[in-house]
Coordinates of C-alpha atoms in Angstrom, one line a residue:
M1 CA 106.0 66.4 32.6
P2 CA 102.4 67.6 31.9
V3 CA 101.2 67.6 28.3
Q4 CA 100.6 71.0 26.9
R5 CA 97.5 71.4 24.8
D6 CA 96.7 73.9 22.2
P7 CA 93.9 76.2 23.5
V8 CA 92.1 75.8 20.2
V9 CA 91.8 72.1 20.8
G10 CA 90.2 72.8 24.2
L11 CA 87.6 75.1 22.6
I12 CA 86.8 72.5 20.0
L13 CA 86.3 69.8 22.7
R14 CA 84.2 72.0 24.9
S15 CA 82.1 73.0 21.9
A16 CA 81.6 69.4 20.8
I17 CA 80.6 68.4 24.4
A18 CA 78.2 71.4 24.6
V19 CA 76.5 70.3 21.3
H20 CA 76.1 66.7 22.4
R21 CA 74.8 67.7 25.9
S22 CA 72.2 70.0 24.3
L23 CA 71.0 67.7 21.5
G24 CA 71.6 64.2 23.0
P25 CA 72.4 61.1 21.0
G26 CA 70.7 59.7 17.9
L27 CA 70.6 62.5 15.4
F28 CA 72.1 62.6 11.9
E29 CA 75.8 63.5 11.8
S30 CA 75.0 66.6 9.6
I31 CA 73.0 68.1 12.5
Y32 CA 75.8 67.7 14.9
R33 CA 78.3 69.1 12.3
D34 CA 76.2 72.2 11.6
C35 CA 75.7 72.9 15.3
L36 CA 79.3 72.4 16.1
A37 CA 80.3 74.8 13.3
Q38 CA 77.9 77.4 14.8
E39 CA 79.5 76.9 18.3
L40 CA 83.0 77.3 16.9
V41 CA 82.0 80.5 15.0
D42 CA 80.4 81.8 18.2
E43 CA 83.8 81.2 19.9
R44 CA 85.3 83.4 17.1
L45 CA 87.2 80.5 15.5
T46 CA 87.8 80.5 11.8
I47 CA 86.2 77.4 10.2
H48 CA 86.2 76.0 6.6
R49 CA 83.7 73.4 5.6
E50 CA 83.9 70.6 3.0
L51 CA 87.5 71.3 1.8
V52 CA 88.7 69.0 -0.9
L53 CA 92.2 67.5 -0.4
P54 CA 93.7 66.3 -3.6
V55 CA 96.0 63.3 -3.8
V56 CA 98.7 62.8 -6.4
Y57 CA 99.3 59.2 -7.5
K58 CA 101.8 58.3 -10.2
G59 CA 101.9 61.9 -11.2
I60 CA 98.2 62.2 -11.7
R61 CA 96.3 64.6 -9.4
R62 CA 93.1 63.2 -8.1
E63 CA 91.0 66.1 -7.0
R64 CA 88.2 64.5 -5.1
C65 CA 89.9 61.8 -3.0
Y66 CA 89.4 63.3 0.4
R67 CA 86.9 65.8 1.7
L68 CA 87.7 67.5 5.0
V69 CA 84.4 68.0 6.7
L70 CA 85.5 70.8 9.1
V71 CA 88.8 72.6 9.4
V72 CA 89.2 74.9 12.4
D73 CA 91.7 77.7 12.7
N74 CA 94.0 76.4 9.9
P75 CA 96.5 74.6 12.2
V76 CA 94.0 72.2 13.7

């Protein structure tokens, strides 16, 4: 049985490949991240950058434990 993929995942992968093909290897991660974000916006996807994901440990909420660099179309 073939694997079904979310079409948003396909757009993300194609966008990431397009950025890498255009820029090539060796640049800072921040450059690739910014260009990928622009590609995704151009594809009309909703993106959120630098979201903080809190962690609760022993009843204490830790606000800055994780930072999600790029969240695309809420479910991904």
